[in-house]
Amino acid sequence: MENMVFLAYSTNFMMYFTKSMNYSSPKAATMVTNFIGTSFLLTIFGGFVADSFLTRFAAFVLFGFIELLGLIMLTLQAHITKLQPQGGKKPSTLQSTVLFTGLYAIAIGVGGVKGSLPAHGGDQIGTRNQRLISGFFNWYFFSVCLGGFLAVTFMVWIEENKGWSTSFNISTAVLASAIFIFVVGCPMYRFKRPAGSPLTRIVNVFVSATRNRNRFVTDAEVTQNHNSTDKSIHHNKFKFLNKAKLNNKISATQVEETRTFLALLPIFASTIVMNCCVAQMGTFSVQQGMVTNRKLSRSFEIPVASLNAIPLLCMLSSLALYELFGKRILSNSERSSSFNLKRIGSGLALTTISMAVAAIVEVKRKHEAVHNNIKISVFWLELQFVLLSFSDMLTVGGMLEFFFRESPASMRSMSTALGWCSTAMGFFLSSVLVEVVNGITGWLRDDLNESRLELFYVVLGVLNTLNLFNYIFWAKRY
């Protein structure tokens, strides 16, 4: 329900900012990218709060209410004429202040909700039953996709036919209902008590290891407070951290916790370029859709934001089929960390293929438009949407489960938030890459027929291929 609300406006905010708030297209595009990027980036903050100070249940409720308050502000603005620009004028200072306050209250709320909810769900199962953990994260991602499907079909239709005020009314009611339903389950939940700031513990380990960097350490000193239950699979990595144990205030558990988190970071970093490619579904792919033939009949035209409907349906079907039938084939060992690493790698490989397809389709579209003055069908774009959606499903779904399983118990919210944070980094990298590539080559213009968008897709494909080799390097050493 929360994801339906978030995607209902984030996928179509471009229209709201340009048509209702009278911002220019470049300004609106930047606002959308910054909003989505900030929302996902703040999942790290939400996860940090959930791990350090609040229970994950309390964090979800708190951030859910912050998101609701932001949504109420935008709803009031859509209903009160004085808070909307009139006659094609730019928004006043007051109008902009209300808009951005509501917008970034939503971003803070979204970050906290997405940072705390997956780990809270995983806490209900624990880490011993691998099948149930895998099942939970698959159904969790199924729910995320279902919310997305409702957003790009039902909610987009409401926005374009009934108006944004009606859409905000429905979104507010749905989000309030989601919080209520979650709170009703309180008596049934397991609660993981916060263990203090994991970042503080990590910093203390680094500071201690740095201070003792020149001291000679014997095996006896290294193992004096170390029993076998503290060891992780990474106990032979980052050996310089062993010197932190010379400080009596630093426990062996804290050192192993730091090792484990550091080992996750290369996997996280290797997915950012993939998310940069996925970001194109909300930018240039939408621009392509605007100049294709979207009419199904004389009276009905497919909204550009609804191009994701078919990929989401495919994802929903594949997730359900996999969970209902695939898990009977795979053993627990095959659904382990190595399985999730392969799942992430498959998503990265599929992204490269999708960029190649996107480049070919753009060549076809531009040839027909320039030489034959024909608009190709919008369904030519569906293949790249399907491939990117599946790569997103494999990578993000794999990351959520992988980071939850591998992270220390006291850092699960923050670690699972790395999956969402990768999305944020991908969106910000996309913005930077567009500016850099366009500044050097001038390929990207307002008129797609004068642009070299296919070459930009090739650049993304090459970067993602290099990134895939980088990922394989780190995954083999995990």
CSV table of C-alpha atoms in Angstrom, one decimal:
chain,number,residue,atom,x,y,z
A,1,MET,CA,0.0,0.0,0.0
A,2,GLU,CA,2.8,2.4,0.9
A,3,ASN,CA,4.7,1.6,-2.3
A,4,MET,CA,1.5,2.2,-4.4
A,5,VAL,CA,1.2,5.6,-2.9
A,6,PHE,CA,4.9,6.5,-3.4
A,7,LEU,CA,5.0,5.3,-7.0
A,8,ALA,CA,1.6,6.9,-7.8
A,9,TYR,CA,3.1,10.3,-7.5
A,10,SER,CA,6.8,9.8,-8.2
A,11,THR,CA,6.2,8.2,-11.6
A,12,ASN,CA,3.9,11.0,-12.7
A,13,PHE,CA,5.3,14.0,-10.8
A,14,MET,CA,6.8,15.3,-14.0
A,15,MET,CA,3.3,16.0,-15.3
A,16,TYR,CA,2.2,17.6,-12.0
A,17,PHE,CA,5.2,19.9,-11.7
A,18,THR,CA,4.9,21.1,-15.4
A,19,LYS,CA,1.1,21.2,-15.8
A,20,SER,CA,-0.2,22.2,-12.3
A,21,MET,CA,2.8,24.0,-10.7
A,22,ASN,CA,4.1,25.6,-14.0
A,23,TYR,CA,7.8,24.6,-13.7
A,24,SER,CA,9.9,24.3,-16.8
A,25,SER,CA,10.6,20.7,-18.1
A,26,PRO,CA,14.3,20.8,-17.1
A,27,LYS,CA,13.5,22.1,-13.7
A,28,ALA,CA,10.7,19.6,-13.2
A,29,ALA,CA,13.0,16.7,-14.4
A,30,THR,CA,15.7,17.8,-11.8
A,31,MET,CA,13.0,18.0,-9.1
A,32,VAL,CA,11.8,14.5,-9.8
A,33,THR,CA,15.3,13.0,-9.9
A,34,ASN,CA,16.3,14.7,-6.7
A,35,PHE,CA,13.1,13.7,-4.9
A,36,ILE,CA,13.4,10.0,-5.9
A,37,GLY,CA,17.1,9.9,-5.2
A,38,THR,CA,16.8,11.6,-1.8
A,39,SER,CA,13.9,9.2,-0.9
A,40,PHE,CA,16.0,6.1,-1.5
A,41,LEU,CA,19.2,7.7,-0.1
A,42,LEU,CA,17.5,8.4,3.2
A,43,THR,CA,16.8,4.7,3.7
A,44,ILE,CA,20.3,4.5,5.2
A,45,PHE,CA,19.3,7.1,7.7
A,46,GLY,CA,16.0,5.3,8.4
A,47,GLY,CA,17.8,2.0,8.8
A,48,PHE,CA,20.4,3.7,11.2
A,49,VAL,CA,17.6,5.1,13.4
A,50,ALA,CA,15.8,1.7,13.5
A,51,ASP,CA,19.0,-0.2,14.4
A,52,SER,CA,20.3,2.4,16.9
A,53,PHE,CA,17.5,4.2,18.8
A,54,LEU,CA,14.1,2.7,18.1
A,55,THR,CA,12.6,-0.7,17.4
A,56,ARG,CA,12.0,-1.3,13.7
A,57,PHE,CA,8.3,-1.3,14.5
A,58,ALA,CA,8.5,2.2,16.1
A,59,ALA,CA,10.7,3.5,13.2
A,60,PHE,CA,8.1,2.4,10.6
A,61,VAL,CA,5.3,4.1,12.5
A,62,LEU,CA,7.2,7.3,13.1
A,63,PHE,CA,8.4,7.6,9.5
A,64,GLY,CA,5.0,6.5,8.1
A,65,PHE,CA,3.4,9.4,10.0
A,66,ILE,CA,6.0,11.8,8.6
A,67,GLU,CA,5.3,10.6,5.1
A,68,LEU,CA,1.6,11.0,5.8
A,69,LEU,CA,2.0,14.6,7.0
A,70,GLY,CA,3.9,15.5,3.8
A,71,LEU,CA,1.2,13.9,1.7
A,72,ILE,CA,-1.5,15.9,3.6
A,73,MET,CA,0.4,19.1,2.8
A,74,LEU,CA,0.4,18.3,-0.9
A,75,THR,CA,-3.3,17.3,-0.7
A,76,LEU,CA,-4.2,20.7,0.9
A,77,GLN,CA,-2.1,22.5,-1.7
A,78,ALA,CA,-4.0,20.7,-4.5
A,79,HIS,CA,-7.4,21.8,-3.0
A,80,ILE,CA,-6.6,25.4,-1.9
A,81,THR,CA,-6.4,27.7,-5.0
A,82,LYS,CA,-4.2,30.3,-3.2
A,83,LEU,CA,-1.5,27.7,-2.8
A,84,GLN,CA,-1.4,27.0,-6.6
A,85,PRO,CA,0.1,29.2,-9.3
A,86,GLN,CA,-2.6,30.8,-11.6
A,87,GLY,CA,-2.6,31.9,-15.2
A,88,GLY,CA,0.7,30.2,-16.2
A,89,LYS,CA,2.7,32.1,-13.6
A,90,LYS,CA,5.6,30.6,-11.7
A,91,PRO,CA,5.0,29.5,-8.1
A,92,SER,CA,5.3,32.2,-5.5
A,93,THR,CA,7.7,31.8,-2.5
A,94,LEU,CA,4.9,30.5,-0.3
A,95,GLN,CA,3.6,28.1,-2.9
A,96,SER,CA,7.1,26.7,-3.5
A,97,THR,CA,7.8,26.5,0.2
A,98,VAL,CA,4.6,24.4,0.8
A,99,LEU,CA,5.4,22.2,-2.2
A,100,PHE,CA,9.0,21.5,-1.2
A,101,THR,CA,8.2,21.0,2.5
A,102,GLY,CA,5.6,18.4,1.7
A,103,LEU,CA,7.8,16.8,-0.9
A,104,TYR,CA,10.8,16.3,1.4
A,105,ALA,CA,8.7,15.3,4.4
A,106,ILE,CA,7.5,12.5,2.1
A,107,ALA,CA,11.1,11.7,1.1
A,108,ILE,CA,12.1,11.4,4.8
A,109,GLY,CA,9.1,9.2,5.5
A,110,VAL,CA,9.7,7.0,2.5
A,111,GLY,CA,13.4,6.6,3.5
A,112,GLY,CA,12.4,5.5,7.0
A,113,VAL,CA,9.7,3.1,5.9
A,114,LYS,CA,11.8,1.4,3.3
A,115,GLY,CA,14.8,1.3,5.7
A,116,SER,CA,12.9,-0.4,8.6
A,117,LEU,CA,10.2,-2.6,7.1
A,118,PRO,CA,12.2,-5.4,5.4
A,119,ALA,CA,14.3,-6.0,8.4
A,120,HIS,CA,11.2,-5.9,10.7
A,121,GLY,CA,9.6,-8.6,8.5
A,122,GLY,CA,12.8,-10.7,8.6
A,123,ASP,CA,12.9,-10.4,12.4
A,124,GLN,CA,9.6,-12.3,12.6
A,125,ILE,CA,11.3,-15.3,11.1
A,126,GLY,CA,14.9,-15.2,12.3
A,127,THR,CA,17.9,-16.5,10.3
A,128,ARG,CA,17.7,-20.2,10.9
A,129,ASN,CA,14.9,-21.1,8.5
A,130,GLN,CA,16.5,-20.2,5.1
A,131,ARG,CA,13.4,-21.2,3.1
A,132,LEU,CA,11.1,-18.9,5.1
A,133,ILE,CA,13.5,-16.0,4.9
A,134,SER,CA,13.8,-16.4,1.1
A,135,GLY,CA,10.0,-16.8,0.9
A,136,PHE,CA,9.4,-13.6,2.9
A,137,PHE,CA,11.7,-11.5,0.8
A,138,ASN,CA,10.2,-12.8,-2.5
A,139,TRP,CA,6.7,-12.1,-1.3
A,140,TYR,CA,7.8,-8.7,0.0
A,141,PHE,CA,9.2,-7.8,-3.4
A,142,PHE,CA,6.0,-9.2,-4.9
A,143,SER,CA,4.0,-6.7,-2.8
A,144,VAL,CA,6.3,-3.9,-3.8
A,145,CYS,CA,5.6,-4.8,-7.5
A,146,LEU,CA,1.9,-5.1,-6.9
A,147,GLY,CA,1.9,-1.6,-5.4
A,148,GLY,CA,3.8,-0.4,-8.5
A,149,PHE,CA,1.3,-2.1,-10.9
A,150,LEU,CA,-1.7,-0.4,-9.1
A,151,ALA,CA,0.2,2.9,-9.2
A,152,VAL,CA,0.9,2.9,-13.0
A,153,THR,CA,-2.5,1.7,-13.9
A,154,PHE,CA,-5.3,2.8,-11.6
A,155,MET,CA,-3.6,5.8,-9.9
A,156,VAL,CA,-2.2,7.2,-13.1
A,157,TRP,CA,-5.6,7.0,-14.7
A,158,ILE,CA,-7.1,8.9,-11.7
A,159,GLU,CA,-4.4,11.6,-12.0
A,160,GLU,CA,-5.0,12.1,-15.8
A,161,ASN,CA,-8.8,11.8,-15.8
A,162,LYS,CA,-10.0,12.9,-12.4
A,163,GLY,CA,-7.3,15.3,-11.4
A,164,TRP,CA,-4.5,15.5,-8.9
A,165,SER,CA,-6.7,16.5,-6.0
A,166,THR,CA,-8.6,13.3,-6.2
A,167,SER,CA,-5.4,11.3,-6.6
A,168,PHE,CA,-3.9,12.9,-3.4
A,169,ASN,CA,-7.2,12.2,-1.5
A,170,ILE,CA,-7.0,8.5,-2.4
A,171,SER,CA,-3.2,8.3,-1.7
A,172,THR,CA,-3.7,9.9,1.8
A,173,ALA,CA,-6.5,7.5,2.7
A,174,VAL,CA,-4.5,4.5,1.5
A,175,LEU,CA,-1.3,5.5,3.4
A,176,ALA,CA,-3.3,6.1,6.6
A,177,SER,CA,-4.9,2.7,6.2
A,178,ALA,CA,-1.5,1.1,5.7
A,179,ILE,CA,-0.2,2.5,8.9
A,180,PHE,CA,-3.3,1.5,10.8
A,181,ILE,CA,-3.1,-2.1,9.5
A,182,PHE,CA,0.5,-2.3,10.4
A,183,VAL,CA,-0.1,-1.0,14.0
A,184,VAL,CA,-3.0,-3.5,14.5
A,185,GLY,CA,-0.5,-6.4,14.1
A,186,CYS,CA,1.5,-5.1,17.1
A,187,PRO,CA,0.5,-7.8,19.6
A,188,MET,CA,1.8,-10.5,17.1
A,189,TYR,CA,5.2,-9.0,16.3
A,190,ARG,CA,8.7,-10.0,17.6
A,191,PHE,CA,10.7,-6.9,18.5
A,192,LYS,CA,14.4,-6.6,18.1
A,193,ARG,CA,15.8,-4.2,20.7
A,194,PRO,CA,18.1,-1.5,19.4
A,195,ALA,CA,21.8,-2.2,20.2
A,196,GLY,CA,23.1,1.4,20.0
A,197,SER,CA,24.7,3.1,17.1
A,198,PRO,CA,26.5,0.5,14.8
A,199,LEU,CA,28.3,3.4,13.1
A,200,THR,CA,29.8,4.5,16.4
A,201,ARG,CA,31.0,0.9,17.0
A,202,ILE,CA,32.6,0.7,13.5
A,203,VAL,CA,34.3,4.1,14.0
A,204,ASN,CA,35.7,3.0,17.3
A,205,VAL,CA,37.1,-0.1,15.8
A,206,PHE,CA,38.8,1.9,13.0
A,207,VAL,CA,40.1,4.5,15.5
A,208,SER,CA,41.5,1.8,17.8
A,209,ALA,CA,43.1,-0.1,14.8
A,210,THR,CA,44.7,3.2,13.6
A,211,ARG,CA,46.1,4.1,17.0
A,212,ASN,CA,47.7,0.7,17.3
A,213,ARG,CA,48.8,0.4,13.7
A,214,ASN,CA,52.5,0.4,14.6
A,215,ARG,CA,52.3,-2.0,17.5
A,216,PHE,CA,53.5,-5.6,16.9
A,217,VAL,CA,50.6,-8.0,17.7
A,218,THR,CA,51.2,-11.6,18.7
A,219,ASP,CA,48.6,-14.3,18.0
A,220,ALA,CA,48.0,-14.6,21.7
A,221,GLU,CA,47.1,-10.9,22.0
A,222,VAL,CA,44.8,-11.1,18.9
A,223,THR,CA,42.9,-14.0,20.3
A,224,GLN,CA,42.8,-13.2,24.0
A,225,ASN,CA,39.2,-12.1,24.0
A,226,HIS,CA,38.2,-14.0,20.9
A,227,ASN,CA,36.1,-17.2,21.1
A,228,SER,CA,35.0,-19.3,18.1
A,229,THR,CA,31.4,-18.1,18.3
A,230,ASP,CA,32.6,-14.5,17.4
A,231,LYS,CA,34.2,-15.6,14.1
A,232,SER,CA,32.5,-14.8,10.8
A,233,ILE,CA,33.3,-16.1,7.4
A,234,HIS,CA,35.4,-12.9,6.9
A,235,HIS,CA,37.7,-13.5,9.9
A,236,ASN,CA,40.7,-13.8,7.6
A,237,LYS,CA,39.9,-10.5,5.8
A,238,PHE,CA,40.8,-6.9,6.9
A,239,LYS,CA,43.5,-8.3,9.3
A,240,PHE,CA,44.6,-4.8,10.2
A,241,LEU,CA,41.4,-4.5,12.3
A,242,ASN,CA,42.8,-7.2,14.6
A,243,LYS,CA,44.9,-4.4,16.2
A,244,ALA,CA,41.7,-2.8,17.5
A,245,LYS,CA,41.4,-5.7,19.9
A,246,LEU,CA,44.4,-4.3,21.8
A,247,ASN,CA,42.0,-1.8,23.2
A,248,ASN,CA,40.2,-3.6,26.1
A,249,LYS,CA,37.0,-1.6,25.3
A,250,ILE,CA,36.8,-3.1,21.8
A,251,SER,CA,35.3,-6.6,21.8
A,252,ALA,CA,36.0,-9.3,19.3
A,253,THR,CA,32.3,-9.2,18.3
A,254,GLN,CA,32.6,-5.5,17.3
A,255,VAL,CA,35.6,-6.2,15.1
A,256,GLU,CA,33.8,-9.1,13.4
A,257,GLU,CA,30.8,-6.9,13.0
A,258,THR,CA,33.0,-4.2,11.3
A,259,ARG,CA,34.6,-6.9,9.0
A,260,THR,CA,31.2,-8.2,7.9
A,261,PHE,CA,29.8,-4.7,7.0
A,262,LEU,CA,33.0,-3.8,5.1
A,263,ALA,CA,32.7,-7.1,3.1
A,264,LEU,CA,29.2,-6.0,2.0
A,265,LEU,CA,30.3,-2.7,0.6
A,266,PRO,CA,31.9,-3.9,-2.7
A,267,ILE,CA,28.7,-5.8,-3.5
A,268,PHE,CA,26.6,-2.7,-2.8
A,269,ALA,CA,28.9,-0.5,-4.9
A,270,SER,CA,28.8,-2.9,-7.9
A,271,THR,CA,25.1,-2.4,-8.3
A,272,ILE,CA,25.0,1.4,-8.6
A,273,VAL,CA,25.7,1.4,-12.4
A,274,MET,CA,22.9,-1.0,-13.0
A,275,ASN,CA,20.5,1.3,-11.2
A,276,CYS,CA,21.8,4.2,-13.3
A,277,CYS,CA,20.5,2.2,-16.3
A,278,VAL,CA,17.2,1.5,-14.6
A,279,ALA,CA,16.8,5.2,-14.0
A,280,GLN,CA,16.4,5.6,-17.8
A,281,MET,CA,12.9,4.1,-17.5
A,282,GLY,CA,11.8,7.2,-15.9
A,283,THR,CA,13.6,9.7,-18.1
A,284,PHE,CA,14.7,9.0,-21.7
A,285,SER,CA,12.5,6.0,-22.1
A,286,VAL,CA,9.5,8.1,-21.2
A,287,GLN,CA,10.6,10.8,-23.6
A,288,GLN,CA,10.8,8.1,-26.3
A,289,GLY,CA,7.3,7.0,-25.4
A,290,MET,CA,6.0,10.5,-25.9
A,291,VAL,CA,7.0,10.5,-29.6
A,292,THR,CA,5.6,7.0,-30.4
A,293,ASN,CA,2.1,5.9,-31.4
A,294,ARG,CA,0.3,5.3,-28.1
A,295,LYS,CA,-3.2,5.0,-29.5
A,296,LEU,CA,-5.0,1.7,-29.0
A,297,SER,CA,-8.2,3.1,-30.5
A,298,ARG,CA,-9.5,6.5,-31.5
A,299,SER,CA,-10.6,7.3,-28.0
A,300,PHE,CA,-7.9,5.7,-25.9
A,301,GLU,CA,-4.2,6.5,-25.6
A,302,ILE,CA,-1.8,4.7,-23.3
A,303,PRO,CA,-0.4,7.0,-20.7
A,304,VAL,CA,3.4,7.1,-20.8
A,305,ALA,CA,3.6,6.3,-17.1
A,306,SER,CA,1.6,3.1,-17.7
A,307,LEU,CA,4.4,1.6,-19.9
A,308,ASN,CA,5.6,-0.2,-16.8
A,309,ALA,CA,2.3,-2.1,-16.4
A,310,ILE,CA,3.3,-5.1,-18.7
A,311,PRO,CA,6.8,-5.5,-17.1
A,312,LEU,CA,5.3,-5.4,-13.7
A,313,LEU,CA,2.7,-8.0,-14.6
A,314,CYS,CA,5.5,-10.3,-15.9
A,315,MET,CA,7.5,-9.7,-12.7
A,316,LEU,CA,4.4,-10.5,-10.5
A,317,SER,CA,3.8,-13.7,-12.4
A,318,SER,CA,7.4,-14.8,-12.3
A,319,LEU,CA,7.8,-14.1,-8.6
A,320,ALA,CA,4.6,-16.0,-7.8
A,321,LEU,CA,5.5,-19.0,-10.0
A,322,TYR,CA,9.1,-19.1,-8.6
A,323,GLU,CA,7.8,-19.0,-5.0
A,324,LEU,CA,5.0,-21.6,-5.6
A,325,PHE,CA,7.0,-24.0,-7.7
A,326,GLY,CA,10.7,-23.1,-7.9
A,327,LYS,CA,11.4,-23.4,-4.2
A,328,ARG,CA,10.4,-27.1,-4.4
A,329,ILE,CA,13.3,-27.6,-6.8
A,330,LEU,CA,16.0,-25.6,-5.0
A,331,SER,CA,17.5,-27.0,-1.8
A,332,ASN,CA,18.4,-24.7,1.1
A,333,SER,CA,22.0,-24.7,0.1
A,334,GLU,CA,21.1,-23.5,-3.4
A,335,ARG,CA,19.1,-20.7,-1.8
A,336,SER,CA,22.0,-19.5,0.2
A,337,SER,CA,24.4,-16.5,-0.1
A,338,SER,CA,26.0,-17.9,-3.3
A,339,PHE,CA,22.5,-18.2,-4.9
A,340,ASN,CA,21.7,-14.6,-4.1
A,341,LEU,CA,25.1,-13.5,-5.5
A,342,LYS,CA,24.3,-15.3,-8.7
A,343,ARG,CA,20.9,-13.8,-8.7
A,344,ILE,CA,22.4,-10.3,-8.5
A,345,GLY,CA,24.9,-11.1,-11.2
A,346,SER,CA,22.2,-12.3,-13.5
A,347,GLY,CA,20.4,-8.9,-13.0
A,348,LEU,CA,23.5,-7.0,-13.9
A,349,ALA,CA,24.1,-9.1,-17.1
A,350,LEU,CA,20.4,-8.6,-18.1
A,351,THR,CA,20.9,-4.8,-17.8
A,352,THR,CA,23.6,-4.8,-20.4
A,353,ILE,CA,21.3,-6.7,-22.8
A,354,SER,CA,18.5,-4.3,-22.1
A,355,MET,CA,20.7,-1.3,-23.0
A,356,ALA,CA,21.7,-3.0,-26.3
A,357,VAL,CA,18.0,-3.5,-27.1
A,358,ALA,CA,17.2,0.1,-26.1
A,359,ALA,CA,19.9,1.4,-28.5
A,360,ILE,CA,18.6,-0.8,-31.4
A,361,VAL,CA,15.0,0.3,-30.8
A,362,GLU,CA,16.0,4.0,-30.8
A,363,VAL,CA,17.8,3.5,-34.1
A,364,LYS,CA,14.6,1.9,-35.5
A,365,ARG,CA,12.4,4.7,-34.1
A,366,LYS,CA,14.5,7.5,-35.4
A,367,HIS,CA,14.9,6.0,-38.8
A,368,GLU,CA,11.1,5.7,-39.3
A,369,ALA,CA,10.5,9.2,-37.9
A,370,VAL,CA,13.2,10.9,-40.0
A,371,HIS,CA,13.0,9.0,-43.2
A,372,ASN,CA,9.4,7.8,-43.4
A,373,ASN,CA,7.7,10.3,-41.1
A,374,ILE,CA,6.1,7.4,-39.2
A,375,LYS,CA,5.6,7.0,-35.5
A,376,ILE,CA,6.4,3.4,-34.5
A,377,SER,CA,4.2,1.7,-31.9
A,378,VAL,CA,4.9,2.3,-28.3
A,379,PHE,CA,5.1,-1.5,-27.8
A,380,TRP,CA,8.5,-1.4,-29.5
A,381,LEU,CA,9.7,0.0,-26.1
A,382,GLU,CA,8.2,-2.7,-24.1
A,383,LEU,CA,11.1,-5.1,-24.5
A,384,GLN,CA,13.6,-2.7,-22.9
A,385,PHE,CA,11.1,-2.0,-20.1
A,386,VAL,CA,10.6,-5.8,-19.5
A,387,LEU,CA,14.3,-6.5,-19.5
A,388,LEU,CA,15.1,-3.6,-17.2
A,389,SER,CA,12.3,-4.5,-14.9
A,390,PHE,CA,13.5,-8.1,-14.6
A,391,SER,CA,17.1,-7.0,-14.0
A,392,ASP,CA,15.8,-4.7,-11.2
A,393,MET,CA,13.8,-7.6,-9.7
A,394,LEU,CA,16.7,-9.9,-9.7
A,395,THR,CA,19.2,-7.4,-8.4
A,396,VAL,CA,17.2,-5.5,-5.8
A,397,GLY,CA,15.3,-8.7,-4.6
A,398,GLY,CA,18.6,-10.5,-4.3
A,399,MET,CA,20.3,-7.6,-2.5
A,400,LEU,CA,17.5,-7.3,0.1
A,401,GLU,CA,17.8,-11.0,1.0
A,402,PHE,CA,21.6,-11.1,0.7
A,403,PHE,CA,22.2,-8.1,2.9
A,404,PHE,CA,19.7,-9.3,5.6
A,405,ARG,CA,21.2,-12.7,5.8
A,406,GLU,CA,24.8,-11.6,5.8
A,407,SER,CA,24.7,-8.5,8.0
A,408,PRO,CA,25.2,-8.6,11.8
A,409,ALA,CA,21.9,-8.8,13.7
A,410,SER,CA,22.4,-5.3,15.2
A,411,MET,CA,22.8,-3.7,11.7
A,412,ARG,CA,20.1,-5.5,9.6
A,413,SER,CA,17.9,-2.4,9.0
A,414,MET,CA,20.9,-0.3,7.8
A,415,SER,CA,22.3,-3.2,5.8
A,416,THR,CA,19.1,-4.0,3.9
A,417,ALA,CA,18.8,-0.2,3.3
A,418,LEU,CA,21.9,-0.5,1.1
A,419,GLY,CA,19.7,-2.1,-1.5
A,420,TRP,CA,17.5,0.9,-1.7
A,421,CYS,CA,20.5,3.3,-1.3
A,422,SER,CA,22.0,1.8,-4.5
A,423,THR,CA,18.9,2.9,-6.3
A,424,ALA,CA,19.5,6.5,-5.1
A,425,MET,CA,23.1,6.4,-6.1
A,426,GLY,CA,22.1,5.2,-9.5
A,427,PHE,CA,19.6,8.1,-10.0
A,428,PHE,CA,22.2,10.6,-8.9
A,429,LEU,CA,24.9,9.0,-11.1
A,430,SER,CA,22.4,9.1,-14.1
A,431,SER,CA,22.1,12.9,-13.6
A,432,VAL,CA,25.8,13.4,-13.5
A,433,LEU,CA,26.4,11.1,-16.5
A,434,VAL,CA,23.8,12.9,-18.6
A,435,GLU,CA,25.5,16.3,-17.8
A,436,VAL,CA,29.1,14.9,-18.5
A,437,VAL,CA,28.2,13.0,-21.7
A,438,ASN,CA,26.1,15.9,-23.1
A,439,GLY,CA,28.8,18.5,-22.1
A,440,ILE,CA,31.4,16.5,-24.0
A,441,THR,CA,29.4,15.2,-27.0
A,442,GLY,CA,26.2,17.2,-27.2
A,443,TRP,CA,24.3,14.0,-28.0
A,444,LEU,CA,21.2,14.7,-25.9
A,445,ARG,CA,18.8,17.4,-27.2
A,446,ASP,CA,15.2,18.4,-26.6
A,447,ASP,CA,14.3,17.0,-30.1
A,448,LEU,CA,14.9,13.2,-29.9
A,449,ASN,CA,15.2,13.0,-33.7
A,450,GLU,CA,18.3,15.3,-33.5
A,451,SER,CA,19.7,13.5,-30.5
A,452,ARG,CA,22.1,10.5,-30.5
A,453,LEU,CA,20.3,8.8,-27.6
A,454,GLU,CA,21.2,5.3,-29.0
A,455,LEU,CA,24.9,6.2,-28.4
A,456,PHE,CA,24.2,7.2,-24.8
A,457,TYR,CA,22.5,3.8,-24.3
A,458,VAL,CA,25.7,2.2,-25.8
A,459,VAL,CA,27.8,4.1,-23.3
A,460,LEU,CA,25.6,2.8,-20.4
A,461,GLY,CA,25.8,-0.7,-21.8
A,462,VAL,CA,29.6,-0.6,-21.9
A,463,LEU,CA,29.9,0.9,-18.4
A,464,ASN,CA,27.5,-1.8,-17.1
A,465,THR,CA,29.6,-4.6,-18.8
A,466,LEU,CA,32.8,-3.3,-17.1
A,467,ASN,CA,30.8,-3.1,-13.9
A,468,LEU,CA,29.7,-6.7,-14.3
A,469,PHE,CA,33.3,-7.9,-14.4
A,470,ASN,CA,34.0,-5.8,-11.3
A,471,TYR,CA,31.1,-7.4,-9.6
A,472,ILE,CA,32.3,-10.9,-10.5
A,473,PHE,CA,35.7,-10.1,-9.1
A,474,TRP,CA,34.2,-9.1,-5.7
A,475,ALA,CA,31.5,-11.8,-5.6
A,476,LYS,CA,34.1,-14.6,-6.1
A,477,ARG,CA,36.1,-13.3,-3.1
A,478,TYR,CA,33.2,-12.8,-0.8
